[in-house]
Structure formats: structure tokens, C-alpha cells
Coordinates of C-alpha atoms in Angstrom, one line a residue:
X133 CA 82.9 1.4 -28.1
X134 CA 86.4 1.1 -29.6
X135 CA 88.2 3.3 -31.9
X136 CA 87.0 2.4 -35.5
X137 CA 88.5 3.4 -39.0
X138 CA 85.8 4.2 -41.8
X139 CA 86.2 4.8 -45.4
X140 CA 84.6 8.2 -46.4
X141 CA 81.8 7.5 -49.2
X142 CA 82.9 10.8 -50.9
X143 CA 86.4 11.2 -51.0
X144 CA 87.4 7.5 -50.5
X145 CA 89.8 8.2 -47.8
X146 CA 90.2 6.6 -44.6
X147 CA 88.9 8.6 -41.4
X148 CA 88.8 7.5 -37.6
X149 CA 85.9 7.6 -35.3
X150 CA 87.0 7.9 -31.5
X151 CA 85.2 6.5 -28.7
X152 CA 84.1 9.7 -27.6
X153 CA 82.5 10.4 -30.6
X154 CA 80.6 7.3 -30.7
X155 CA 79.5 8.4 -27.3
X156 CA 78.2 11.6 -28.8
X157 CA 76.1 9.9 -31.5
X158 CA 74.8 7.6 -28.8
X159 CA 73.7 10.7 -27.0
X160 CA 71.9 12.3 -30.0
X161 CA 70.5 9.1 -31.2
X162 CA 72.3 9.3 -34.4
X163 CA 74.3 6.8 -36.6
X164 CA 77.9 7.2 -37.1
X165 CA 78.9 9.3 -40.1
X166 CA 79.9 7.9 -43.4
X167 CA 81.6 10.9 -44.6
X168 CA 84.9 12.2 -43.0
X169 CA 85.1 15.3 -41.4
X170 CA 86.6 17.3 -44.1
X171 CA 83.9 16.2 -46.7
X172 CA 81.4 16.9 -44.1
X173 CA 82.7 20.4 -43.2
X174 CA 82.7 21.0 -47.2
X175 CA 79.1 19.7 -47.7
X176 CA 77.7 22.3 -45.1
X177 CA 79.9 25.1 -46.3
X178 CA 78.7 24.4 -49.8
X179 CA 74.8 25.0 -48.3
X180 CA 75.4 28.7 -47.4
X181 CA 76.3 31.8 -49.2
X182 CA 77.1 35.0 -47.2
X183 CA 79.4 36.4 -49.4
X184 CA 78.3 36.3 -53.1
X185 CA 75.4 38.8 -53.5
X186 CA 73.2 39.7 -56.4
X187 CA 70.5 42.1 -57.5
X188 CA 66.9 40.6 -58.3
X189 CA 63.1 41.4 -57.6
X190 CA 61.0 40.2 -54.8
X191 CA 58.3 37.6 -56.0
X192 CA 55.7 39.0 -54.0
X193 CA 55.9 42.9 -53.9
X194 CA 58.3 43.2 -57.0
X195 CA 60.7 45.6 -55.2
X196 CA 64.3 45.2 -56.3
X197 CA 66.4 43.6 -53.6
X198 CA 69.9 42.5 -52.7
X199 CA 70.0 38.7 -52.4
X200 CA 72.2 35.8 -51.8
X201 CA 70.4 33.7 -54.5
X202 CA 71.4 34.0 -58.1
X203 CA 69.0 35.7 -60.4
X204 CA 69.6 33.0 -62.8
X205 CA 68.4 30.5 -59.7
X206 CA 64.5 29.3 -60.5
X207 CA 63.2 29.9 -56.9
X208 CA 60.7 31.9 -55.4
X209 CA 62.6 34.6 -53.3
X210 CA 60.9 37.3 -50.8
X211 CA 62.3 40.5 -49.6
X212 CA 63.2 40.7 -46.1
X213 CA 59.8 42.4 -45.2
X214 CA 57.7 40.1 -47.2
X215 CA 59.3 36.8 -45.9
X216 CA 59.0 38.0 -42.1
X217 CA 55.3 39.2 -42.6
X218 CA 52.7 37.3 -40.5
X219 CA 50.3 36.5 -43.7
X220 CA 51.9 33.4 -44.4
X221 CA 53.9 30.7 -42.4
X222 CA 54.9 27.7 -44.9
X223 CA 52.1 25.4 -44.0
X224 CA 50.6 26.5 -47.0
X225 CA 53.0 24.7 -49.0
X226 CA 52.5 21.2 -46.8
X227 CA 53.0 17.8 -48.4
X228 CA 51.6 14.5 -47.5
X229 CA 54.7 11.7 -46.8
X230 CA 54.7 9.2 -49.6
X231 CA 56.5 6.1 -48.0
X232 CA 56.9 4.6 -51.6
X233 CA 59.6 7.2 -52.4
X234 CA 62.9 8.2 -50.6
X235 CA 62.5 11.0 -48.0
X236 CA 64.9 13.3 -49.5
X237 CA 63.3 13.4 -52.8
X238 CA 60.2 14.5 -51.4
X239 CA 62.3 17.0 -49.2
X240 CA 64.0 18.2 -52.3
X241 CA 60.5 18.8 -53.7
X242 CA 59.1 21.0 -51.2
X243 CA 62.5 22.9 -50.8
X244 CA 61.7 24.0 -54.6
X245 CA 58.3 25.4 -54.1
X246 CA 58.5 27.4 -51.0
X247 CA 59.8 31.0 -50.7
X248 CA 62.9 31.6 -49.5
X249 CA 64.0 34.9 -47.7
X250 CA 66.4 37.1 -49.8
X251 CA 69.3 37.4 -47.4
X252 CA 69.9 35.5 -44.3
X253 CA 69.4 37.4 -41.1
X254 CA 67.6 38.0 -38.0
X255 CA 65.6 40.8 -39.9
X256 CA 63.7 41.9 -36.8
X257 CA 66.7 42.8 -34.9
X258 CA 68.4 45.2 -37.5
X259 CA 68.3 48.8 -38.4
X260 CA 69.4 50.3 -41.3
X261 CA 71.2 47.3 -42.3
X262 CA 69.6 46.5 -45.8
X263 CA 72.6 45.7 -47.7
X264 CA 74.1 43.1 -45.3
X265 CA 73.7 39.3 -44.8
X266 CA 74.4 36.7 -42.1
X267 CA 73.7 39.2 -39.5
X268 CA 71.8 40.0 -36.3
X269 CA 71.4 42.7 -33.5
X270 CA 73.4 45.4 -35.6
X271 CA 72.6 48.9 -36.8
X272 CA 73.9 51.3 -39.4
X273 CA 76.3 48.6 -41.1
X274 CA 77.0 48.3 -45.0
X275 CA 78.2 45.2 -46.8
X276 CA 79.1 43.7 -43.4
X277 CA 78.8 40.0 -43.5
X278 CA 78.6 37.4 -40.8
X279 CA 78.3 39.9 -37.9
X280 CA 76.3 40.2 -34.5
X281 CA 76.4 43.3 -32.1
X282 CA 77.9 45.7 -34.8
X283 CA 77.2 49.5 -35.2
X284 CA 78.4 51.8 -38.1
X285 CA 80.6 48.9 -39.8
X286 CA 81.4 48.7 -43.7
X287 CA 82.8 46.1 -45.9
X288 CA 83.7 43.8 -43.0
X289 CA 83.3 40.1 -41.9
X290 CA 83.2 37.7 -39.1
X291 CA 82.3 40.1 -36.2
X292 CA 80.9 40.7 -32.9
X293 CA 80.5 44.1 -31.1
X294 CA 82.6 46.1 -33.5
X295 CA 81.7 49.9 -33.9
X296 CA 82.7 52.6 -36.5
X297 CA 85.2 50.3 -38.7
X298 CA 85.6 49.2 -42.3
X299 CA 87.3 46.5 -44.3
X300 CA 88.1 44.4 -41.2
X301 CA 88.0 40.8 -40.6
X302 CA 87.5 38.6 -37.5
X303 CA 86.9 41.8 -35.2
X304 CA 85.6 41.7 -31.5
X305 CA 84.7 44.7 -29.3
X306 CA 86.5 47.1 -30.7
X307 CA 86.2 50.5 -32.3
X308 CA 87.8 52.7 -35.2
X309 CA 89.8 49.7 -36.8
X310 CA 90.5 49.5 -40.6
X311 CA 92.2 47.0 -42.6
X312 CA 92.8 44.6 -40.0
X313 CA 92.1 41.0 -39.3
X314 CA 91.9 39.1 -36.0
X315 CA 91.3 41.4 -32.8
X316 CA 89.4 42.1 -29.7
X317 CA 89.1 45.1 -27.4
X318 CA 91.3 47.5 -29.4
X319 CA 90.8 51.2 -30.8
X320 CA 92.2 53.2 -33.4
X321 CA 94.2 50.2 -35.0
X322 CA 95.0 50.2 -38.8
X323 CA 96.5 47.6 -41.2
X324 CA 97.5 45.1 -38.4
X325 CA 96.7 41.3 -37.9
X326 CA 96.2 39.1 -34.7
X327 CA 96.1 41.7 -31.8
X328 CA 94.5 42.5 -28.4
X329 CA 94.1 45.4 -26.1
X330 CA 95.8 47.6 -28.6
X331 CA 95.4 51.3 -29.0
X332 CA 96.9 53.6 -31.8
X333 CA 98.8 50.8 -33.7
X334 CA 99.9 50.6 -37.2
X335 CA 100.9 47.7 -39.6
X336 CA 101.4 45.4 -36.5
X337 CA 100.9 41.7 -35.9
X338 CA 100.6 39.5 -32.9
X339 CA 100.8 42.5 -30.4
X340 CA 99.0 42.2 -27.2
X341 CA 98.2 45.5 -24.6
X342 CA 100.5 47.5 -27.2
X343 CA 100.2 51.5 -27.6
X344 CA 101.8 53.7 -30.2
X345 CA 103.4 51.2 -32.3
X346 CA 104.4 50.8 -36.0
X347 CA 105.5 47.9 -38.1
X348 CA 105.9 45.7 -35.3
X349 CA 105.6 42.0 -34.3
X350 CA 105.3 39.8 -31.3
X351 CA 105.1 42.6 -28.6
X352 CA 103.8 42.6 -25.4
X353 CA 102.8 46.0 -23.3
X354 CA 105.0 47.9 -25.6
X355 CA 104.9 51.8 -26.5
X356 CA 106.6 53.9 -29.1
X357 CA 108.3 51.1 -31.1
X358 CA 109.0 51.0 -34.6
X359 CA 109.9 47.7 -36.6
X360 CA 110.5 46.4 -32.8
X361 CA 112.6 49.1 -31.9
X362 CA 112.2 51.4 -28.7
X363 CA 111.7 55.5 -29.5
X364 CA 111.0 58.3 -27.3
X365 CA 107.5 60.0 -27.4
X366 CA 108.9 62.8 -29.3
X367 CA 110.8 60.8 -31.8
X368 CA 107.9 58.4 -32.5
X369 CA 105.7 61.2 -33.1
X370 CA 108.2 62.7 -35.5
X371 CA 108.8 59.5 -37.5
X372 CA 104.9 58.8 -37.7
X373 CA 104.6 62.4 -39.2
X374 CA 107.4 61.5 -41.6
X375 CA 105.8 58.4 -42.8
X376 CA 102.7 60.2 -44.3
X377 CA 100.1 57.4 -43.8
X378 CA 97.4 59.9 -44.9
X379 CA 98.9 59.2 -48.6
X380 CA 97.6 56.1 -50.5
X381 CA 101.1 55.8 -52.2
X382 CA 103.0 55.7 -48.8
X383 CA 100.4 53.4 -47.0
X384 CA 101.0 50.9 -50.0
X385 CA 104.8 51.3 -50.1
X386 CA 104.9 50.9 -46.3
X387 CA 102.8 47.7 -46.3
X388 CA 105.3 45.9 -48.6
X389 CA 107.8 46.5 -46.2
X390 CA 106.0 45.3 -43.2
X391 CA 105.1 42.3 -44.5
X392 CA 108.7 41.4 -45.6
X393 CA 109.6 42.2 -41.8
X394 CA 106.9 39.9 -40.3
X395 CA 108.3 37.1 -42.0
X396 CA 111.6 37.7 -40.2
X397 CA 109.9 37.2 -36.7
X398 CA 108.2 33.6 -35.7
X399 CA 104.4 32.6 -35.7
X400 CA 103.0 31.0 -33.1
X401 CA 102.0 27.4 -33.6
X402 CA 98.3 28.2 -33.7
X403 CA 96.3 31.4 -33.3
X404 CA 94.4 31.1 -29.6
X405 CA 95.0 32.4 -26.2
X406 CA 95.8 31.4 -22.7
X407 CA 92.1 31.1 -21.8
X408 CA 91.7 28.1 -23.7
X409 CA 92.0 24.4 -22.2
X410 CA 92.6 21.4 -24.1
X411 CA 91.8 22.4 -27.6
X412 CA 93.1 22.0 -31.1
X413 CA 92.4 24.0 -34.1
X414 CA 93.0 27.5 -35.6
X415 CA 91.7 30.9 -34.5
X416 CA 90.5 29.1 -31.1
X417 CA 89.6 31.4 -28.1
X418 CA 88.1 31.5 -24.8
X419 CA 87.1 27.6 -25.3
X420 CA 87.7 24.2 -23.6
X421 CA 87.6 20.4 -24.5
X422 CA 87.2 21.4 -28.2
X423 CA 89.1 19.6 -31.0
X424 CA 89.6 20.2 -34.6
X425 CA 87.8 23.3 -35.0
X426 CA 88.3 26.5 -36.8
X427 CA 87.2 30.2 -35.8
X428 CA 85.6 28.9 -32.7
X429 CA 85.1 31.2 -29.8
X430 CA 83.1 30.6 -26.0
X431 CA 82.8 26.7 -27.0
X432 CA 82.9 23.9 -24.6
X433 CA 82.9 20.2 -25.4
X434 CA 82.9 20.9 -29.4
X435 CA 84.4 19.1 -32.1
X436 CA 84.6 19.8 -35.9
X437 CA 83.1 23.3 -35.6
X438 CA 83.7 26.4 -37.4
X439 CA 82.7 30.0 -37.4
X440 CA 81.3 29.9 -34.0
X441 CA 81.2 33.7 -33.0
X442 CA 78.9 34.4 -30.3
X443 CA 79.0 32.6 -26.8
X444 CA 78.1 30.3 -25.9
X445 CA 78.3 26.9 -27.5
X446 CA 78.1 23.6 -25.7
X447 CA 78.1 19.7 -26.8
X448 CA 78.1 20.4 -30.5
X449 CA 80.0 18.2 -33.5
X450 CA 80.0 18.9 -37.3
X451 CA 78.4 22.8 -36.5
X452 CA 79.0 25.5 -38.7
X453 CA 77.9 29.3 -37.5
X454 CA 77.3 30.6 -35.3
X455 CA 76.6 29.7 -31.7
X456 CA 74.7 32.2 -29.0
X457 CA 73.6 30.0 -26.3
X458 CA 73.2 26.7 -28.4
X459 CA 73.9 22.9 -27.1
X460 CA 73.3 19.7 -28.6
X461 CA 73.7 20.5 -32.2
X462 CA 74.9 18.2 -34.7
X463 CA 75.7 18.3 -38.7
X464 CA 74.2 21.8 -38.5
X465 CA 74.7 25.1 -40.4
X466 CA 74.1 28.5 -39.5
X467 CA 71.9 27.4 -36.5
X468 CA 71.9 29.8 -33.6
X469 CA 70.3 32.0 -31.0
X470 CA 69.0 29.4 -28.3
X471 CA 68.9 26.4 -30.5
X472 CA 69.0 23.2 -28.7
X473 CA 68.9 19.4 -29.7
X474 CA 69.0 20.0 -33.6
X475 CA 70.3 17.4 -36.2
X476 CA 71.0 17.8 -39.8
X477 CA 69.4 21.3 -40.1
X478 CA 70.4 24.8 -42.1
X479 CA 69.5 28.4 -41.4
X480 CA 67.3 27.7 -38.1
X481 CA 66.7 30.4 -35.6
X482 CA 65.9 31.6 -33.0
X483 CA 65.3 29.0 -30.3
X484 CA 65.1 26.1 -32.5
X485 CA 64.3 23.0 -30.7
X486 CA 64.1 19.2 -31.4
X487 CA 64.6 20.1 -35.1
X488 CA 65.7 17.3 -37.9
X489 CA 66.2 18.0 -41.6
X490 CA 64.6 21.5 -41.5
X491 CA 65.7 23.9 -44.1
X492 CA 65.2 27.5 -43.3
X493 CA 62.6 27.4 -40.1
X494 CA 62.3 30.3 -37.7
X495 CA 61.6 29.3 -34.4
X496 CA 60.7 25.8 -35.1
X497 CA 60.2 23.3 -32.2
X498 CA 59.4 19.5 -32.9
X499 CA 59.8 19.5 -36.7
X500 CA 61.2 17.1 -39.0
X501 CA 61.8 17.7 -42.8
X502 CA 60.5 21.2 -42.8
X503 CA 61.4 23.8 -45.3
X504 CA 60.6 28.1 -45.0
X505 CA 58.3 27.3 -42.0
X506 CA 58.0 30.0 -39.5
X507 CA 56.8 29.2 -35.7
X508 CA 55.3 26.0 -36.0
X509 CA 55.8 22.9 -34.2
X510 CA 54.9 19.0 -34.8
X511 CA 55.2 19.3 -38.4
X512 CA 56.7 17.0 -41.2
X513 CA 57.1 18.3 -44.6
X514 CA 55.4 21.7 -43.7
X515 CA 52.2 19.7 -42.7
X516 CA 51.2 20.0 -38.9
X517 CA 50.1 17.0 -36.6
X518 CA 49.1 16.3 -33.4
X519 CA 52.1 15.3 -31.3
X520 CA 51.3 11.6 -30.9
X521 CA 50.8 11.3 -34.7
X522 CA 53.7 13.5 -35.1
X523 CA 56.1 11.1 -33.1
X524 CA 54.8 8.1 -34.8
X525 CA 55.2 9.2 -38.2
X526 CA 58.7 10.5 -37.6
X527 CA 59.9 7.3 -36.2
X528 CA 58.3 5.6 -39.3
X529 CA 60.1 8.1 -41.6
X530 CA 63.4 7.4 -40.2
X531 CA 62.9 3.7 -40.7
X532 CA 62.2 4.2 -44.3
X533 CA 65.1 6.5 -44.8
X534 CA 67.5 3.4 -43.5
X535 CA 65.3 1.0 -45.8
X536 CA 64.8 3.0 -48.7
X537 CA 67.8 5.6 -48.9
X538 CA 68.1 8.4 -51.7
X539 CA 70.9 7.5 -54.2
X540 CA 72.4 10.2 -56.1
X541 CA 73.9 10.4 -59.4
X542 CA 77.4 9.4 -57.9
X543 CA 75.9 6.3 -56.3
X544 CA 76.5 8.0 -52.7
X545 CA 73.8 6.7 -50.4
X546 CA 71.7 9.5 -48.3
X547 CA 70.5 7.4 -45.3
X548 CA 69.3 8.9 -42.0
X549 CA 72.1 10.4 -40.5
X550 CA 73.5 12.4 -43.6
X551 CA 73.2 16.1 -43.9
X552 CA 71.6 17.7 -46.9
X553 CA 73.3 16.6 -50.4
X554 CA 74.9 19.4 -52.5
X555 CA 71.6 20.1 -54.4
X556 CA 70.0 21.3 -51.1
X557 CA 72.1 24.2 -50.7
X558 CA 70.8 26.3 -53.9
X559 CA 74.2 27.6 -54.5
X560 CA 76.9 26.9 -57.0
X561 CA 80.1 25.9 -55.2
X562 CA 82.2 29.1 -56.5
X563 CA 79.2 31.1 -54.9
X564 CA 79.0 29.4 -51.7
X565 CA 80.8 29.7 -48.4
X566 CA 82.9 26.8 -49.3
X567 CA 84.4 28.7 -52.0
X568 CA 85.7 31.5 -49.3
X569 CA 87.3 28.7 -47.1
X570 CA 87.8 25.9 -48.9
X571 CA 88.4 26.7 -52.7
X572 CA 88.2 24.0 -55.4
X573 CA 88.5 24.3 -59.4
X574 CA 85.4 23.8 -61.5
X575 CA 86.3 20.4 -62.3
X576 CA 87.0 19.5 -58.9
X577 CA 83.7 20.8 -57.7
X578 CA 81.6 19.4 -60.1
X579 CA 83.3 15.6 -59.9
X580 CA 81.8 15.7 -56.4
X581 CA 78.4 16.3 -57.3
X582 CA 78.2 20.4 -56.9
X583 CA 77.4 23.0 -59.3
X584 CA 79.3 25.8 -61.0
X585 CA 78.2 29.2 -62.1
X586 CA 80.4 31.1 -64.3
X587 CA 77.9 34.3 -64.5
X588 CA 79.4 37.4 -63.3
X589 CA 77.7 40.2 -61.8
X590 CA 76.9 42.8 -64.8
X591 CA 79.9 45.6 -64.4
X592 CA 78.9 49.2 -65.1
X593 CA 80.7 52.1 -67.0
X594 CA 82.9 53.9 -64.7
X595 CA 83.3 57.5 -64.1
X596 CA 86.6 57.5 -62.6
X597 CA 89.7 55.7 -62.7
X598 CA 91.6 54.9 -59.3
X599 CA 94.6 56.5 -60.4
X600 CA 92.8 59.7 -60.5
X601 CA 91.7 59.4 -57.0
X602 CA 93.2 62.2 -54.4
X603 CA 96.0 60.8 -52.6
X604 CA 94.8 61.9 -49.2
X605 CA 91.2 62.4 -47.7
X606 CA 91.7 65.9 -46.9
X607 CA 92.0 66.5 -50.7
X608 CA 88.4 64.6 -51.2
X609 CA 85.1 66.0 -51.0
X610 CA 81.3 65.1 -51.1
X611 CA 81.4 64.9 -55.0
X612 CA 83.2 61.5 -54.9
X613 CA 79.9 60.0 -53.5
X614 CA 78.7 60.6 -57.2
X615 CA 81.3 58.7 -59.2
X616 CA 81.7 55.2 -60.2
X617 CA 85.5 54.4 -59.5
X618 CA 87.3 51.9 -61.8
X619 CA 89.2 49.2 -59.4
X620 CA 92.9 49.3 -59.8
X621 CA 93.1 45.5 -59.4
X622 CA 90.1 43.8 -61.3
X623 CA 88.9 47.0 -63.3
X624 CA 85.1 46.4 -62.1
X625 CA 83.2 49.6 -60.7
X626 CA 82.5 50.5 -57.3
X627 CA 81.1 53.4 -55.2
X628 CA 82.2 55.3 -51.8
X629 CA 79.1 55.3 -49.6
X630 CA 78.4 58.1 -47.2
X631 CA 79.0 56.7 -43.9
X632 CA 82.4 55.2 -45.4
X633 CA 83.5 58.7 -46.6
X634 CA 82.5 59.8 -43.1
X635 CA 84.7 57.1 -41.1
X636 CA 87.6 57.8 -43.6
X637 CA 87.4 61.6 -42.7
X638 CA 87.5 60.5 -39.0
X639 CA 90.6 58.6 -39.2
X640 CA 92.4 60.4 -41.6
X641 CA 92.8 57.8 -44.3
X642 CA 92.4 58.1 -48.1
X643 CA 89.9 56.4 -50.2
X644 CA 90.6 53.2 -51.2
X645 CA 91.8 52.3 -54.8
X646 CA 90.6 48.7 -55.2
X647 CA 87.1 47.8 -55.0
X648 CA 85.5 46.2 -51.9
X649 CA 85.7 42.5 -53.4
X650 CA 89.0 42.7 -53.9
X651 CA 89.9 44.2 -50.6
X652 CA 87.9 41.6 -48.9
X653 CA 89.5 38.7 -51.1
X654 CA 93.0 39.9 -50.0
X655 CA 92.1 40.0 -46.4
X656 CA 90.8 36.2 -46.7
X657 CA 94.0 35.2 -48.4
X658 CA 96.2 36.3 -45.5
X659 CA 94.0 34.5 -43.0
X660 CA 94.6 30.8 -42.5
X661 CA 92.1 28.5 -43.9
X662 CA 90.8 25.4 -42.3
X663 CA 93.1 22.4 -42.2
X664 CA 95.9 21.4 -39.7
X665 CA 99.2 19.9 -40.6
X666 CA 102.0 18.0 -38.6
X667 CA 105.3 19.5 -38.6
X668 CA 108.2 20.4 -36.4
X669 CA 108.8 23.2 -34.0
X670 CA 111.5 25.5 -35.9
X671 CA 113.2 26.1 -32.6
X672 CA 112.9 23.0 -30.4
X673 CA 112.0 20.5 -33.2
X674 CA 109.2 18.7 -31.5
X675 CA 106.1 17.7 -33.4
X676 CA 103.4 20.5 -33.5
X677 CA 100.2 20.8 -35.0
X678 CA 99.6 23.8 -36.7
X679 CA 97.6 25.6 -39.9
X680 CA 101.0 26.4 -41.2
X681 CA 102.1 23.7 -43.6
X682 CA 105.8 22.6 -43.5
X683 CA 106.4 24.2 -47.1
X684 CA 105.2 27.7 -45.9
X685 CA 107.5 30.5 -45.5
X686 CA 106.7 31.2 -42.1
X687 CA 109.0 30.4 -39.1
X688 CA 106.8 28.7 -36.6
X689 CA 107.4 28.2 -32.9
X690 CA 105.4 25.5 -30.7
X691 CA 103.1 27.2 -27.9
X692 CA 106.0 26.8 -25.3
X693 CA 108.8 28.3 -27.3
X694 CA 106.9 31.1 -28.5
X695 CA 105.7 31.9 -24.8
X696 CA 109.1 31.7 -23.5
X697 CA 110.4 34.0 -26.0
X698 CA 107.5 36.5 -26.3
X699 CA 105.1 36.2 -23.4

């Protein structure tokens, strides 16, 4: 088919569908989308919540538990052990399809009466990870979000294979890292951004294969550099001691100096590496023939995908999280672990197969329109059928969805081929993943049909001000574990946990003076968000496609100019 321009029924902006897009839709047997790529992405992000967590009680056993569902949300929520237990499977809530009503209306009804898991994780693959979310195959982690194959990690997000680290973002296959973002195969690296294969590095960005560097940018294979100036091994050791990075005050002063220095050095057009082939997007690595994506790893033939952190992902579009041997996914959110041929699905794992319009389904195969269903096949609205009967009813429902679509209060049409409407996410916009990556004001979110929740988690009386914390870890003893510390920034209380304290002793860094949420928010602010812009290279002036808008302060080089100067 030829290229076609359509008008988004959500934001009313025009968007383009390319011939290869039509080829994918034909392959998946779905109609072309009526929402533009950005609105589709926001719609998916709003249906998940990994980072805004609350306390509430299990509706089955009564246990107090950490939950991604606000206590104000009127849903049945089970603790992990109750939800994953074998004494129920979701068919207890089965509904008969009513052809006189829009299918989405019936699916919404089902979603409001089935029990949800308090957290999103592959619970059976975890050990000592009770206070984590969006996680699998990990052990001894605390407040670690969106992670796989991690051990002894604290207050960190978007990870794969990280060990003995804290306060990190986008970390892969590394150990003993702290307050760092965007790295792989590194050891003993602190307060740094976008680095590979580094050891004993402080406050550096875009450095690769470096050892013993401080405050550097754009170095390759360097050792004993400070602010990109070469030192002898002895001079470097002396300067490192003089900087006194064991002190909280010294660390903060140095970081301000470093960020000013970083801005004097150019940035690459987008974050990626030489192992990519024919890709566009930001934070794209080890991928080929993949376009318009964000935080994409180990992918092939993908488009409009985000937060793909585990290999491999093939032939997917409009897919948000997380990979791990998946293929042929379209308009899916947090579907992974061997999933294949899934459409319009959220929170379905492991080995989901031929699944459509399912929301929270474990190991589903050949299911349509099910919610909180476990290990079942040939189900519609959680009711099980024989294969022939299932296929016949499924075909009828799809036709009914086209003839009798659900129409929301804003007049938007939800026919077959649309992902869940905003109401299915069960999360207010500002408590969802959308706010983390695609922030909106309350007025903007509500105008688009999303909800908003101004309720704050309750605070507790603090026993210690952050200004009174010891300057170094050597001055800190185990009594700090009993204190409730007032955050230097937001003034809310926070605690230090045992594993975190042990790690800080191990790497000789002081107790943080800000709460985990403020530290997390700062890391996300420094990381580029989804969105690409056209501007010119600041060196050769050719047009580039980059996450750095033209009004930003960074000097940005195209890939060729950057590699000529720094590779």
C-alpha cells in the first residue's frame, strides 16, 4: 500500500502510516491505528504503574503489603502469595458475552470485579525482593524497579544484570556502581552517565574503556585523567585523596563543577553504539532495523517500542516493556518472557500466545478479552470454551466491535484495533508510568480523559534532620538504621536499610541527605525523555534527528562528527 496521512482522533494532529506499517498490520491481521504514535505510547504508559507505590491490605489474607494500587482505588487486591496461589484461576469471575452491549463495556465490568496482584512481578523467580516492582529473576533487592537478573540492588530502575549497586538508572551487567545512569560492563563507578567498560571512574560521562578517571567527558581507553587532563598514576592518587569524595559536602560541590564542565564538551546525536544497524531513537543498543524507539535493547525489526531491556525482541510495534524472547507483539504493555502473537494486551507473562485484549493474564494461550486469568486457554471474558466454539465466538465479537464500538465521554471511538481506553489502567495519570516519561499538567491529563489523584502518601514524624547526618560513612554506625531522616529537599521522612548501609560502607560513600524519591526524580530529569527533534549538527551543520531540542544548552554533533573527534 502507499503512504497514507491520517488525523489522530485523540490529539487531532496528522500522522503518517508508511507502506511497511501497512505490511505489519496485514501480517498481524489488525486495522491501521486511529491514534498517532505519541498518543498510542502515552495511552500504554498510562496503563502501568511501576514507581508510585502505596501501603494497603490484602483482601484475601489481610496482610499489610506494598502496592502499586492506591488505597483509594476501589479494587480487590491480593498480596503476591495469595494472587499466585493455585486455589483460584480467574474463571470464577467468568461472564457470558452479551452482543447487545459494546465489548469494551463488558471487559471493563470484568476488570472491576477480578482480584489484582499488588505488584507487577514474576513472583516465583524472586528471592527476598518483597519491596520491589516490575521485576523478575532477582534476589536481595530493595525498592528496585523494572529490573531483571539483579542481586543486592537498592533504589534503582531499568536494569539488567546489576549487582551490589544503589541509586542507578539504566544499568546493565555491572557491579559496585552508585548514582550512575546508562552503563554496561562496569565496576566501581560513581556519579557518572553513559559509559561502557569502565573501572574506578568518578563523575564522568560518555567515557568508554576508561580506568581511574575523574570529571571527564568523551574519553576512550583513558587512564588517570582529571577533567580530560592526563596525570601520572602518583599524581592522580594524590588528587583523588584531596577531593575527599568520602564527604557529602565535597561530593555536592564537585558535582556542580562537573556538570558545568560537561556542557563544554559535545554530545553525540543520540545515545547508541556501533552495534546498531539502521535504527532511530534514543538509548538504542544492539539493535537493527528498528525505528522511533526509546530505551531499546537487543531488538530487530521493531518500531515505536519503549523500555525493552531483555533480549530478544523481534517484529514488534507499539510495544512498551520488556522483551525476553518475544515476537509479533502489537499495542502491548509489559508483556514478555516468551510472548508471541499478542495484540492489545497488558501485563501478560510468561509464554503468552495468541492473546488479545487480555489484562493481567499469566501464561495465557488463545484467550480474548480476559482479566486476571491464570494458566488458561480458549477463554473469553474469563469463560472457557472448546476450541471451535472459542474461534467462532471470537470472530463474532471482533465483527461486533467494528459494528457496535464503545464510544467514550469525549466521543472517541473504541473499535477493534484500539488498545485499552484510559479507564482500564486503574492508575491516575500522575501516579502512572506516563508521568515519569511523558509528564502533563492536571488540566492537560483530565482534558484527554485521564484521571488525576492529588492524594499524597502519609508522612511520618522525623527523628533526625539531614543536616545533622555524619559527613562520612566512617562516622556512621548502625544506629542510623533506627532514625527517620528528614529529606533535605522535600522534607519528607526516609530511612536507611541494612543492605544499603553495608553497600555504602563497602564503597566508602556517605549517607545520602535526600530521600530515595528525590534522588530518583533527579536521575530521571537528567535522562532524555521520549521524543525526537530535527536540528543541525553544531559542527558540520547537516540535519540530524536527535532527542536534544534546538533550544537546549548542549552542543550536539552528528554521529560522524562525533566519531571523528572522539572514537
